[in-house]
mmCIF file of C-alpha atoms in Angstrom:
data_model
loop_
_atom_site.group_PDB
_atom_site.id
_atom_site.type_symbol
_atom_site.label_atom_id
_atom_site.label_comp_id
_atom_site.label_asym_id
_atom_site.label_seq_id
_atom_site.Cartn_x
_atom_site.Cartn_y
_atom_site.Cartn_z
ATOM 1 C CA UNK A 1 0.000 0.000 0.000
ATOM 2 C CA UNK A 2 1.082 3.655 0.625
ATOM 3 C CA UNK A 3 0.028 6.958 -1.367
ATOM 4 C CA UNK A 4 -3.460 6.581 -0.504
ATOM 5 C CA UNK A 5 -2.754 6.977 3.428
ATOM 6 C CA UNK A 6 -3.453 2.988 3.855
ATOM 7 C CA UNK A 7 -0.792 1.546 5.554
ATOM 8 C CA UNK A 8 -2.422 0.074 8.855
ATOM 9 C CA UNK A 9 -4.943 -2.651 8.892
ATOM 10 C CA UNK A 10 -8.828 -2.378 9.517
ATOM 11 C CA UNK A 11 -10.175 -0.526 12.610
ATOM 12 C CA UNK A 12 -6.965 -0.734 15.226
ATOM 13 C CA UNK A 13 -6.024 2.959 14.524
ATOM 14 C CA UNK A 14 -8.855 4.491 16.501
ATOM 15 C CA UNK A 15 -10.142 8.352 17.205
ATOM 16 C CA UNK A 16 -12.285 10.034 19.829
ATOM 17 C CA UNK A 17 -15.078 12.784 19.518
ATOM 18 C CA UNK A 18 -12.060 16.001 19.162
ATOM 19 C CA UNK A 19 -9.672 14.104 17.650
ATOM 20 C CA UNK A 20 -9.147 13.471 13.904
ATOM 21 C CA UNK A 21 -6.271 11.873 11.657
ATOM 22 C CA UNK A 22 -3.272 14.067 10.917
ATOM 23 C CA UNK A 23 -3.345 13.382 6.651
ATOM 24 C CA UNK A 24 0.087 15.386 6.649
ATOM 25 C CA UNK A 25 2.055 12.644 8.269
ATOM 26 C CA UNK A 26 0.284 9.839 7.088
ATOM 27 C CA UNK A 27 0.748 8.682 3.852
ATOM 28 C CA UNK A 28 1.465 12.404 1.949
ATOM 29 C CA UNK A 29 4.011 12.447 -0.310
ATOM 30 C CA UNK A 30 6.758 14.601 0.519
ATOM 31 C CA UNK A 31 8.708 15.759 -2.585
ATOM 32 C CA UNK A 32 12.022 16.605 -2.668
ATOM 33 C CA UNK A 33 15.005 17.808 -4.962
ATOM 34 C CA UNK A 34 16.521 15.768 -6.253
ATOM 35 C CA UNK A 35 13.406 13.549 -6.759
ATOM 36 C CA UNK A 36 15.189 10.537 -5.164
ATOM 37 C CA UNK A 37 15.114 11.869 -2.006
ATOM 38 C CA UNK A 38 11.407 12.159 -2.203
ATOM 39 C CA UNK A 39 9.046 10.001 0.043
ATOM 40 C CA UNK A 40 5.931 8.973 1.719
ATOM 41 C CA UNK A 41 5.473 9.963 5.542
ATOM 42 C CA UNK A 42 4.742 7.005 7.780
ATOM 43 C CA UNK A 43 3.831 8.804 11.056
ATOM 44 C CA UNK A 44 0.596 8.389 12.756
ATOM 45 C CA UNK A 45 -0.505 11.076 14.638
ATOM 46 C CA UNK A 46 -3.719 12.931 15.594
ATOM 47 C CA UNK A 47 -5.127 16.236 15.719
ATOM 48 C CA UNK A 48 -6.837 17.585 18.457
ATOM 49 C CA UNK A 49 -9.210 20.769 18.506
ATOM 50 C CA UNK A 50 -8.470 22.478 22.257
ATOM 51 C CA UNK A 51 -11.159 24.366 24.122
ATOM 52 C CA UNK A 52 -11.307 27.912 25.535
ATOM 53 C CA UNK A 53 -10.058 26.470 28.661
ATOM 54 C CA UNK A 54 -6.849 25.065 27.440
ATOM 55 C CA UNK A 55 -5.728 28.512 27.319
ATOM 56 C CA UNK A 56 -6.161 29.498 31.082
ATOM 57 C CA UNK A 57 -6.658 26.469 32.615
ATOM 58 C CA UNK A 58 -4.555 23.043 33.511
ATOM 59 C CA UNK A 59 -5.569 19.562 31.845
ATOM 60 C CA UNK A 60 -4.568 15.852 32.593
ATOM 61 C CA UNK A 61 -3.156 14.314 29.657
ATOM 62 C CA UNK A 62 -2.374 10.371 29.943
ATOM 63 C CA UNK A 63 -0.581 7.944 27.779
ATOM 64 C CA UNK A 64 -1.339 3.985 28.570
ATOM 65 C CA UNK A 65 1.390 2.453 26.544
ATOM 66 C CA UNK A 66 1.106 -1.682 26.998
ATOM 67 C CA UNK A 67 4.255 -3.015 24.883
ATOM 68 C CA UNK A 68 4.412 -6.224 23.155
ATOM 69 C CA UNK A 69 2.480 -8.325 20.439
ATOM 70 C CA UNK A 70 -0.333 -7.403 21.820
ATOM 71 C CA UNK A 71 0.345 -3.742 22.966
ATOM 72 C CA UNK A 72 -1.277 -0.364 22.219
ATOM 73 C CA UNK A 73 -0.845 3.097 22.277
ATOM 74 C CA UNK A 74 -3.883 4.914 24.016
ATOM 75 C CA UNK A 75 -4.020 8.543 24.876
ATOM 76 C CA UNK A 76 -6.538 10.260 26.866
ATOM 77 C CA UNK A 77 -7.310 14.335 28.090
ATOM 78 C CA UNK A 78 -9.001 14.935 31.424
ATOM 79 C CA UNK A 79 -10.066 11.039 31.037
ATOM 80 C CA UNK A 80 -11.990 11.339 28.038
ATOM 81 C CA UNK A 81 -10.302 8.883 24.944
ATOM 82 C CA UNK A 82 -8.504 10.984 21.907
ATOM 83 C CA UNK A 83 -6.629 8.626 20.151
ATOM 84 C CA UNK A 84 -5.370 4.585 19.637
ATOM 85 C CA UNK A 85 -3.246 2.592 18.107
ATOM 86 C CA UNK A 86 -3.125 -0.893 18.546
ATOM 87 C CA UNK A 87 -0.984 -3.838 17.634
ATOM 88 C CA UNK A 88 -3.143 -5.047 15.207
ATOM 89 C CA UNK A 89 -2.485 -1.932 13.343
ATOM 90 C CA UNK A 90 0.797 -2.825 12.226
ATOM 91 C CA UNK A 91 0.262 -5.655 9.706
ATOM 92 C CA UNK A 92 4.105 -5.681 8.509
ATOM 93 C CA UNK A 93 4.842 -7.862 11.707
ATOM 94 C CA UNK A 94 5.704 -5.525 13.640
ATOM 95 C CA UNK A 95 5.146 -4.933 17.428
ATOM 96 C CA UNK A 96 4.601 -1.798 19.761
ATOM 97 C CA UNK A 97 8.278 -0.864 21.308
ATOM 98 C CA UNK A 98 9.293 -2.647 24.439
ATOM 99 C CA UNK A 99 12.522 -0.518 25.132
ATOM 100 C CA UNK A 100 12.750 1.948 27.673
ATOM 101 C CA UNK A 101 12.085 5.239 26.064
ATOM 102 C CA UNK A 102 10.385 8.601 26.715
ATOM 103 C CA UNK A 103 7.417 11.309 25.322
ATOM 104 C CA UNK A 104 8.149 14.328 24.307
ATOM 105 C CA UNK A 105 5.292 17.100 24.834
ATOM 106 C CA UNK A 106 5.482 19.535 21.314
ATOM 107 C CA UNK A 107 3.283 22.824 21.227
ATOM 108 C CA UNK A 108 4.114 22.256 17.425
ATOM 109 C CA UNK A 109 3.752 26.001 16.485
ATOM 110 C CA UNK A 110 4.192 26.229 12.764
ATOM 111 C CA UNK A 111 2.036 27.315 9.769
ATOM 112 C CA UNK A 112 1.711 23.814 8.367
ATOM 113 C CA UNK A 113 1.468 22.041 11.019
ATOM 114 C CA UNK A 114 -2.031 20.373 10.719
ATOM 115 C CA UNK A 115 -3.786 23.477 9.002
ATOM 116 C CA UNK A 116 -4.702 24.693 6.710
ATOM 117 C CA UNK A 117 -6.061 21.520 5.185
ATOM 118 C CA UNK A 118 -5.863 20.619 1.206
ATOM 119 C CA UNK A 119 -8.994 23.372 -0.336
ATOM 120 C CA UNK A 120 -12.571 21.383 -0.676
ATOM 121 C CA UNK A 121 -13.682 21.833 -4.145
ATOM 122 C CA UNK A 122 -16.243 24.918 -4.600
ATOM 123 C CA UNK A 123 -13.491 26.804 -1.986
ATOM 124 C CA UNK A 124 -11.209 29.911 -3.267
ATOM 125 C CA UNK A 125 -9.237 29.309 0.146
ATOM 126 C CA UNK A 126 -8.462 32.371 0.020
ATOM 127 C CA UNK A 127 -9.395 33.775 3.354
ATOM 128 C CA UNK A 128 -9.089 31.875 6.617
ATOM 129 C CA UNK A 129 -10.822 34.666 9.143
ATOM 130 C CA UNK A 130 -13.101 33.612 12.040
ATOM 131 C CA UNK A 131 -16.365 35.824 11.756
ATOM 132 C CA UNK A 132 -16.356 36.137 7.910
ATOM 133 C CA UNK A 133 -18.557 33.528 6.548
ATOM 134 C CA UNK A 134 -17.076 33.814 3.185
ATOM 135 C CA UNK A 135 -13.836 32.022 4.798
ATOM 136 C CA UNK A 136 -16.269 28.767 6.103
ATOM 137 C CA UNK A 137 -15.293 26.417 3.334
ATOM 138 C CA UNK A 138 -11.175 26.781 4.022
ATOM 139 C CA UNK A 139 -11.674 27.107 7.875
ATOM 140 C CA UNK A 140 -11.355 22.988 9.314
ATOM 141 C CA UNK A 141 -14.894 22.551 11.268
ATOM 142 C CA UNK A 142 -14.359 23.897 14.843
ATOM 143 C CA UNK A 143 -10.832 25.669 14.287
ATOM 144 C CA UNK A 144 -12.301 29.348 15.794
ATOM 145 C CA UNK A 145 -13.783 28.104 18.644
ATOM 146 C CA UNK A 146 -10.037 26.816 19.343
ATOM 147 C CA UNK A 147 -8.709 29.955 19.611
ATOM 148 C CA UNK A 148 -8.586 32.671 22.404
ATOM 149 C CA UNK A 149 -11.732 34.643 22.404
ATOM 150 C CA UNK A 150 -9.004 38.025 21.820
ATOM 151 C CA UNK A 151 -7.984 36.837 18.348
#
């Protein structure tokens, strides 16, 4: 498989209600010059949408990370499920790691990072402000409501 973002088998790479694949790690092509060092990313990850109290207020994140052949990745926020991978996911034999290792928190602040999202048909995509309905169609569902209330 690969270009068309299938790489993992059936339902073992789950999502909860906030949370949504992250298409520019899985399965995009990333070209490069010279061609040959082109690829395809093979990184699962999730988005997220955060609430107005993620800005002024603290939040339990957890990680339940079960190693093995039959292992998982699970990660909750304030105890509600976001996102999970499980072993059954990785159909090339593979198993979830069972070395000692560590997670690294990101605030990933960059202009690509998860937004803006390839244009629907029908969009011009050119306008991304909260309040202007003309901007609806490039906006991903429930990205204003993400943001402080003074932006």
């Amino acid at each position: 498989d690969g270009p068309d973002g299938t790489w993992y088998g059936g339902d073992t790479v789950r999502y909860g209600n906030d949370s949504d694949l992250n298409i520019f790690f899985y399965g995009e092509k990333l070209d490069h010059d010279p061609v040959d060092q082109s690829y395809y990313a093979d990184a699962l990850s999730a988005n997220t949408g955060l609430k107005s109290t993620h800005f002024g207020e603290q939040h339990i994140y957890r990680v339940e990370w079960y190693p093995g052949s039959k292992g998982y990745l699970r990660w909750y926020l304030d105890g509600e499920f976001l996102y999970a991978l499980d072993n059954e996911a990785l159909i090339n034999g593979g198993i979830m790691p069972e070395e000692p290792m560590y997670i690294l928190l990101n605030t990933a602040i960059s202009s690509n990072w998860g937004f803006p999202a390839p244009c629907p048909p029908g969009c011009a995509c050119d306008c991304y402000e909260c309040g202007n309905e003309k901007c609806d169609c490039a906006r991903t569902p429930g990205f204003c409501e993400t943001l402080p209330a003074h932006y």
